[in-house]
């Protein structure tokens, strides 16, 4: 009797290799981009608007499920640790090699595949024979080595924190692999920044073993070495390196390879060079695409006028991503003035309020320069954060993100910093006007902060904020806490009849918290003001908040549609004006706890973690305390 062969058995070896190669990608598995720069929070699209510019028909897709971005890896509540391990590229490649002799031949004859998946966190918890076998299968292939320990589910922090000897073994394991294979490492991605790194002897031994990175390299293209309080001196000879991330690694800013970098990320409290010296080098980096600076230059380390005169702004044709953290306003301005924005798609600035009128004007002008070059017009997402004494500007252009996040812990008219109130508020007003120049036709969601208070705002401030919100004419969802309703009410109250309604497309308000006794009062005032202007009341999404707060006063807003999660977990709705339903009554703490247990996988996750910790403890021959803290 002849057995029919599966169609997959007829695939060519080249095609099989291509399939296996797609799997052998740690970046894809962990859901990170090769050049990803950390420090920016991405907000998924929260509401999917089906309306087009030409549609006149009224739509009410209020109960449409929210569109949230998915990750290549399932979340902890969706996978056990054994399932997580089985899905790892290393495990998949191993099992694929055991399917048949043809597959095994293709996989074992391709050391490149094994070289791309040297995941130290996986190898460390694996049997030592298997770890050695994986490295031997790489033969002479170039290596992609990854040890990004933070939050790793297979090696919880509490195991390391309670076992100094294990920390020593882990660091020794990393440094041994780097030391033995330095000459063929193409990508080194080591990011272990945690309290368990605090043992000084371990840090010193690691630095000694990792001193091999001072040696020249002809193959290294990506270097990231981030270990808390560990200093390693990097080589001056790395002809192919294009992506360099440093946190504790010392290097010469004038090394030849610096000028050819595509990505530069620096995190340091103690820079070895002045900001003026850095700007001179920055202007020579014509291939730079991403710049991330978390550098603590001292306040008295300012750029001299001579530098700005002798080194005018250079055009960086490829630079599209700029992040500046922990800067004074003056130094932030100096960095941004060092280049002419050609195609910057992402700008993240975290700095302090300007401390003088000169600094204020200079920073305003440099932000205006970006706007004048149509940069803000490209953004689908803009995050503006004002706090007591500091402010952030985060602009982003990721596919699918359509969120404007205005986090404004900036109390208009309130003295919180050494900067005069009126000058500080005037500066914020000018930023609003600059941002309003952007094209936000793709923006659908506005996120407001908890302390969105405008009670002390001057008329000029409200006018500028109205101008910004009118630029967000396509926003149909607001995410906010209950207190922010006072800010919305203040805006609606100050709206002049000839300006038009701000946020005319608003259809839904999503509450994240509502523990504020005046919420219902301000909500009623806001909705009344909207309806008096001829606008349909936006749906109010209260989730499960009704279980903790009495929201029956909202029933006075005739026609308001409430969306909430019922006791069975289903999405429900109620139109105000009728008899208040029992299903929206306050729920006792006992019932809320029962609901949480019904819809929460935390207990299952805790049991899975405890089982895994016991397994790892047995595997590594260590003792783990019975009382554990979550990673």
GROMACS .gro file of C-alpha atoms in nm, residues 46-375:
model
  330
   46UNK     CA    1  -0.866   5.348   2.044
   47UNK     CA    2  -1.151   5.408   1.806
   48UNK     CA    3  -1.190   5.311   1.444
   49UNK     CA    4  -1.378   5.576   1.252
   50UNK     CA    5  -1.548   5.449   0.936
   51UNK     CA    6  -1.676   5.787   0.823
   52UNK     CA    7  -1.524   5.950   0.517
   53UNK     CA    8  -1.502   6.317   0.432
   54UNK     CA    9  -1.793   6.286   0.187
   55UNK     CA   10  -2.034   6.096   0.407
   56UNK     CA   11  -2.337   6.290   0.523
   57UNK     CA   12  -2.525   6.002   0.678
   58UNK     CA   13  -2.534   5.990   1.056
   59UNK     CA   14  -2.357   5.688   1.198
   60UNK     CA   15  -2.371   5.554   1.552
   61UNK     CA   16  -2.103   5.284   1.582
   62UNK     CA   17  -2.089   5.339   1.957
   63UNK     CA   18  -2.073   4.976   2.057
   64UNK     CA   19  -1.801   4.887   1.810
   65UNK     CA   20  -1.518   4.695   1.982
   66UNK     CA   21  -1.209   4.902   2.047
   67UNK     CA   22  -0.921   4.838   1.811
   68UNK     CA   23  -0.608   4.765   2.011
   69UNK     CA   24  -0.268   4.676   1.876
   70UNK     CA   25  -0.149   4.319   1.908
   71UNK     CA   26   0.195   4.195   1.999
   72UNK     CA   27   0.383   3.910   1.836
   73UNK     CA   28   0.402   3.752   2.182
   74UNK     CA   29   0.096   3.668   2.383
   75UNK     CA   30   0.062   3.836   2.721
   76UNK     CA   31   0.143   3.657   3.044
   77UNK     CA   32  -0.222   3.580   3.112
   78UNK     CA   33  -0.251   3.407   2.774
   79UNK     CA   34   0.054   3.181   2.789
   80UNK     CA   35   0.207   2.962   3.054
   81UNK     CA   36   0.584   2.973   3.081
   82UNK     CA   37   0.619   2.632   2.921
   83UNK     CA   38   0.411   2.754   2.625
   84UNK     CA   39   0.619   3.072   2.613
   85UNK     CA   40   0.936   2.864   2.597
   86UNK     CA   41   0.798   2.632   2.330
   87UNK     CA   42   0.717   2.930   2.108
   88UNK     CA   43   1.071   3.067   2.127
   89UNK     CA   44   1.260   3.058   1.791
   90UNK     CA   45   1.529   2.840   1.946
   91UNK     CA   46   1.275   2.580   2.055
   92UNK     CA   47   1.089   2.598   1.723
   93UNK     CA   48   1.410   2.548   1.526
   94UNK     CA   49   1.510   2.252   1.741
   95UNK     CA   50   1.174   2.079   1.701
   96UNK     CA   51   1.170   2.151   1.327
   97UNK     CA   52   1.505   1.973   1.297
   98UNK     CA   53   1.341   1.660   1.440
   99UNK     CA   54   1.056   1.639   1.187
  100UNK     CA   55   1.242   1.445   0.918
  101UNK     CA   56   1.589   1.386   0.778
  102UNK     CA   57   1.544   1.647   0.503
  103UNK     CA   58   1.449   1.921   0.745
  104UNK     CA   59   1.724   1.818   0.984
  105UNK     CA   60   1.978   1.830   0.705
  106UNK     CA   61   1.872   2.181   0.601
  107UNK     CA   62   1.873   2.316   0.957
  108UNK     CA   63   2.198   2.158   1.076
  109UNK     CA   64   2.378   2.268   0.761
  110UNK     CA   65   2.277   2.631   0.819
  111UNK     CA   66   2.487   2.771   1.108
  112UNK     CA   67   2.360   3.120   1.019
  113UNK     CA   68   2.017   3.025   1.156
  114UNK     CA   69   2.161   2.923   1.491
  115UNK     CA   70   2.385   3.228   1.504
  116UNK     CA   71   2.085   3.461   1.487
  117UNK     CA   72   1.910   3.321   1.796
  118UNK     CA   73   2.172   3.323   2.071
  119UNK     CA   74   1.931   3.425   2.347
  120UNK     CA   75   2.132   3.421   2.668
  121UNK     CA   76   1.827   3.432   2.893
  122UNK     CA   77   1.698   3.111   2.733
  123UNK     CA   78   2.035   2.936   2.725
  124UNK     CA   79   2.106   3.022   3.088
  125UNK     CA   80   1.797   2.837   3.214
  126UNK     CA   81   1.852   2.548   2.971
  127UNK     CA   82   2.061   2.238   3.031
  128UNK     CA   83   2.430   2.318   2.992
  129UNK     CA   84   2.472   2.045   2.728
  130UNK     CA   85   2.202   2.206   2.514
  131UNK     CA   86   2.353   2.553   2.558
  132UNK     CA   87   2.689   2.420   2.442
  133UNK     CA   88   2.522   2.240   2.150
  134UNK     CA   89   2.350   2.559   2.031
  135UNK     CA   90   2.679   2.751   2.028
  136UNK     CA   91   2.857   2.466   1.851
  137UNK     CA   92   2.589   2.462   1.579
  138UNK     CA   93   2.673   2.824   1.499
  139UNK     CA   94   3.017   2.706   1.381
  140UNK     CA   95   3.187   3.016   1.235
  141UNK     CA   96   2.867   3.210   1.159
  142UNK     CA   97   2.819   3.569   1.273
  143UNK     CA   98   2.626   3.595   1.599
  144UNK     CA   99   2.328   3.795   1.722
  145UNK     CA  100   2.359   3.783   2.101
  146UNK     CA  101   2.071   3.900   2.316
  147UNK     CA  102   2.048   3.935   2.694
  148UNK     CA  103   1.762   4.170   2.771
  149UNK     CA  104   1.680   4.050   3.119
  150UNK     CA  105   1.425   4.309   3.230
  151UNK     CA  106   1.082   4.156   3.275
  152UNK     CA  107   1.192   3.822   3.130
  153UNK     CA  108   0.931   3.567   3.232
  154UNK     CA  109   1.174   3.275   3.236
  155UNK     CA  110   1.414   3.432   3.485
  156UNK     CA  111   1.212   3.642   3.734
  157UNK     CA  112   1.396   3.919   3.916
  158UNK     CA  113   1.322   3.781   4.260
  159UNK     CA  114   1.528   3.471   4.183
  160UNK     CA  115   1.829   3.689   4.110
  161UNK     CA  116   1.764   3.937   4.391
  162UNK     CA  117   1.762   3.661   4.652
  163UNK     CA  118   2.059   3.467   4.510
  164UNK     CA  119   2.387   3.662   4.479
  165UNK     CA  120   2.565   3.348   4.363
  166UNK     CA  121   2.316   3.313   4.080
  167UNK     CA  122   2.383   3.675   3.978
  168UNK     CA  123   2.752   3.593   3.959
  169UNK     CA  124   2.680   3.287   3.745
  170UNK     CA  125   2.451   3.485   3.515
  171UNK     CA  126   2.703   3.765   3.459
  172UNK     CA  127   2.981   3.510   3.416
  173UNK     CA  128   2.770   3.328   3.156
  174UNK     CA  129   2.717   3.651   2.957
  175UNK     CA  130   3.078   3.766   2.972
  176UNK     CA  131   3.212   3.421   2.884
  177UNK     CA  132   3.006   3.407   2.564
  178UNK     CA  133   3.110   3.761   2.467
  179UNK     CA  134   3.475   3.691   2.546
  180UNK     CA  135   3.494   3.367   2.346
  181UNK     CA  136   3.306   3.498   2.042
  182UNK     CA  137   3.392   3.868   2.015
  183UNK     CA  138   3.546   3.834   1.671
  184UNK     CA  139   3.220   3.710   1.515
  185UNK     CA  140   2.952   3.905   1.702
  186UNK     CA  141   2.748   4.110   1.455
  187UNK     CA  142   2.485   4.224   1.704
  188UNK     CA  143   2.535   4.258   2.079
  189UNK     CA  144   2.220   4.352   2.269
  190UNK     CA  145   2.276   4.332   2.645
  191UNK     CA  146   2.032   4.525   2.864
  192UNK     CA  147   2.036   4.428   3.233
  193UNK     CA  148   1.949   4.728   3.445
  194UNK     CA  149   1.816   4.618   3.782
  195UNK     CA  150   1.887   4.627   4.156
  196UNK     CA  151   2.024   4.275   4.146
  197UNK     CA  152   2.328   4.422   3.965
  198UNK     CA  153   2.434   4.598   4.286
  199UNK     CA  154   2.704   4.351   4.396
  200UNK     CA  155   3.025   4.546   4.340
  201UNK     CA  156   3.253   4.243   4.306
  202UNK     CA  157   3.030   4.098   4.033
  203UNK     CA  158   3.033   4.425   3.842
  204UNK     CA  159   3.411   4.447   3.864
  205UNK     CA  160   3.458   4.088   3.748
  206UNK     CA  161   3.216   4.144   3.459
  207UNK     CA  162   3.405   4.456   3.351
  208UNK     CA  163   3.729   4.259   3.353
  209UNK     CA  164   3.587   3.971   3.150
  210UNK     CA  165   3.408   4.203   2.908
  211UNK     CA  166   3.725   4.401   2.844
  212UNK     CA  167   3.741   4.214   2.514
  213UNK     CA  168   3.511   4.482   2.366
  214UNK     CA  169   3.818   4.707   2.360
  215UNK     CA  170   3.956   4.489   2.084
  216UNK     CA  171   3.903   4.588   1.721
  217UNK     CA  172   3.611   4.431   1.537
  218UNK     CA  173   3.547   4.400   1.166
  219UNK     CA  174   3.194   4.256   1.188
  220UNK     CA  175   3.010   4.433   1.472
  221UNK     CA  176   2.716   4.637   1.340
  222UNK     CA  177   2.496   4.683   1.649
  223UNK     CA  178   2.629   4.749   2.000
  224UNK     CA  179   2.416   4.788   2.309
  225UNK     CA  180   2.564   4.729   2.651
  226UNK     CA  181   2.349   4.852   2.936
  227UNK     CA  182   2.437   4.720   3.278
  228UNK     CA  183   2.375   4.936   3.581
  229UNK     CA  184   2.697   5.070   3.734
  230UNK     CA  185   2.918   4.865   3.501
  231UNK     CA  186   3.186   5.053   3.309
  232UNK     CA  187   3.335   4.903   2.994
  233UNK     CA  188   3.569   5.084   2.757
  234UNK     CA  189   3.467   5.034   2.395
  235UNK     CA  190   3.705   4.995   2.103
  236UNK     CA  191   3.825   5.274   1.873
  237UNK     CA  192   3.817   5.042   1.572
  238UNK     CA  193   3.476   4.921   1.455
  239UNK     CA  194   3.443   4.994   1.085
  240UNK     CA  195   3.100   4.838   1.032
  241UNK     CA  196   2.920   4.956   1.344
  242UNK     CA  197   2.607   5.157   1.263
  243UNK     CA  198   2.396   5.135   1.581
  244UNK     CA  199   2.553   5.230   1.915
  245UNK     CA  200   2.377   5.241   2.253
  246UNK     CA  201   2.583   5.328   2.558
  247UNK     CA  202   2.495   5.329   2.926
  248UNK     CA  203   2.815   5.299   3.124
  249UNK     CA  204   3.037   5.213   2.828
  250UNK     CA  205   3.309   5.473   2.784
  251UNK     CA  206   3.435   5.559   2.437
  252UNK     CA  207   3.603   5.837   2.246
  253UNK     CA  208   3.364   6.080   2.083
  254UNK     CA  209   3.628   6.135   1.816
  255UNK     CA  210   3.667   5.768   1.719
  256UNK     CA  211   3.639   5.723   1.339
  257UNK     CA  212   3.330   5.501   1.362
  258UNK     CA  213   3.124   5.768   1.542
  259UNK     CA  214   3.085   5.979   1.226
  260UNK     CA  215   2.931   5.685   1.033
  261UNK     CA  216   2.665   5.589   1.289
  262UNK     CA  217   2.299   5.557   1.191
  263UNK     CA  218   2.176   5.533   1.552
  264UNK     CA  219   2.330   5.694   1.860
  265UNK     CA  220   2.183   5.650   2.206
  266UNK     CA  221   2.363   5.781   2.513
  267UNK     CA  222   2.252   5.748   2.877
  268UNK     CA  223   2.499   5.894   3.123
  269UNK     CA  224   2.512   6.105   3.438
  270UNK     CA  225   2.879   6.186   3.388
  271UNK     CA  226   2.953   6.284   3.026
  272UNK     CA  227   3.321   6.289   2.937
  273UNK     CA  228   3.274   6.576   2.694
  274UNK     CA  229   3.109   6.916   2.702
  275UNK     CA  230   2.790   6.988   2.513
  276UNK     CA  231   2.986   7.219   2.280
  277UNK     CA  232   3.224   6.935   2.194
  278UNK     CA  233   2.931   6.703   2.131
  279UNK     CA  234   2.757   6.951   1.897
  280UNK     CA  235   3.071   6.980   1.682
  281UNK     CA  236   3.080   6.601   1.642
  282UNK     CA  237   2.703   6.578   1.591
  283UNK     CA  238   2.720   6.809   1.291
  284UNK     CA  239   2.966   6.572   1.122
  285UNK     CA  240   2.735   6.268   1.158
  286UNK     CA  241   2.566   6.299   0.820
  287UNK     CA  242   2.437   5.939   0.813
  288UNK     CA  243   2.258   5.971   1.147
  289UNK     CA  244   1.894   5.856   1.147
  290UNK     CA  245   1.812   5.831   1.518
  291UNK     CA  246   1.947   6.038   1.804
  292UNK     CA  247   1.865   5.963   2.170
  293UNK     CA  248   2.037   6.167   2.440
  294UNK     CA  249   1.976   6.114   2.811
  295UNK     CA  250   2.282   6.311   2.916
  296UNK     CA  251   2.305   6.511   3.239
  297UNK     CA  252   2.515   6.806   3.136
  298UNK     CA  253   2.556   7.050   3.422
  299UNK     CA  254   2.352   7.369   3.415
  300UNK     CA  255   2.667   7.578   3.380
  301UNK     CA  256   2.780   7.370   3.079
  302UNK     CA  257   2.621   7.581   2.810
  303UNK     CA  258   2.701   7.622   2.444
  304UNK     CA  259   2.913   7.925   2.375
  305UNK     CA  260   2.818   8.180   2.111
  306UNK     CA  261   3.144   8.106   1.928
  307UNK     CA  262   3.036   7.746   1.863
  308UNK     CA  263   2.706   7.854   1.713
  309UNK     CA  264   2.882   8.109   1.491
  310UNK     CA  265   3.163   7.881   1.371
  311UNK     CA  266   2.941   7.574   1.333
  312UNK     CA  267   2.612   7.680   1.171
  313UNK     CA  268   2.323   7.436   1.159
  314UNK     CA  269   2.397   7.137   0.938
  315UNK     CA  270   2.144   6.960   0.719
  316UNK     CA  271   2.089   6.601   0.828
  317UNK     CA  272   1.910   6.446   0.534
  318UNK     CA  273   1.845   6.111   0.704
  319UNK     CA  274   1.771   6.216   1.063
  320UNK     CA  275   1.407   6.126   1.139
  321UNK     CA  276   1.400   6.051   1.512
  322UNK     CA  277   1.519   6.282   1.792
  323UNK     CA  278   1.486   6.221   2.167
  324UNK     CA  279   1.631   6.462   2.424
  325UNK     CA  280   1.587   6.384   2.795
  326UNK     CA  281   1.690   6.562   3.117
  327UNK     CA  282   1.805   6.879   2.940
  328UNK     CA  283   1.789   7.238   3.049
  329UNK     CA  284   1.586   7.444   2.805
  330UNK     CA  285   1.901   7.628   2.691
  331UNK     CA  286   2.095   7.309   2.612
  332UNK     CA  287   1.791   7.152   2.450
  333UNK     CA  288   1.766   7.453   2.222
  334UNK     CA  289   2.136   7.432   2.140
  335UNK     CA  290   2.108   7.066   2.030
  336UNK     CA  291   1.799   7.133   1.818
  337UNK     CA  292   1.969   7.432   1.657
  338UNK     CA  293   2.263   7.214   1.553
  339UNK     CA  294   2.075   7.067   1.259
  340UNK     CA  295   1.818   7.174   1.003
  341UNK     CA  296   1.512   6.945   1.017
  342UNK     CA  297   1.459   6.785   0.679
  343UNK     CA  298   1.250   6.478   0.754
  344UNK     CA  299   1.218   6.446   1.132
  345UNK     CA  300   0.914   6.227   1.196
  346UNK     CA  301   0.954   6.186   1.569
  347UNK     CA  302   1.056   6.444   1.828
  348UNK     CA  303   1.063   6.377   2.202
  349UNK     CA  304   1.181   6.660   2.425
  350UNK     CA  305   1.186   6.636   2.805
  351UNK     CA  306   1.318   6.955   2.955
  352UNK     CA  307   1.258   7.222   3.216
  353UNK     CA  308   1.070   7.546   3.167
  354UNK     CA  309   1.295   7.821   3.029
  355UNK     CA  310   1.433   8.026   3.316
  356UNK     CA  311   1.467   8.357   3.135
  357UNK     CA  312   1.297   8.545   2.856
  358UNK     CA  313   1.599   8.486   2.631
  359UNK     CA  314   1.583   8.108   2.687
  360UNK     CA  315   1.207   8.116   2.634
  361UNK     CA  316   1.234   8.298   2.302
  362UNK     CA  317   1.514   8.070   2.183
  363UNK     CA  318   1.323   7.751   2.261
  364UNK     CA  319   1.001   7.886   2.112
  365UNK     CA  320   1.188   7.972   1.794
  366UNK     CA  321   1.345   7.628   1.760
  367UNK     CA  322   1.006   7.458   1.803
  368UNK     CA  323   0.861   7.702   1.552
  369UNK     CA  324   1.141   7.601   1.313
  370UNK     CA  325   1.017   7.243   1.317
  371UNK     CA  326   0.660   7.358   1.258
  372UNK     CA  327   0.767   7.590   0.975
  373UNK     CA  328   0.932   7.295   0.803
  374UNK     CA  329   0.596   7.117   0.803
  375UNK     CA  330   0.720   6.866   1.059
   0.00000   0.00000   0.00000
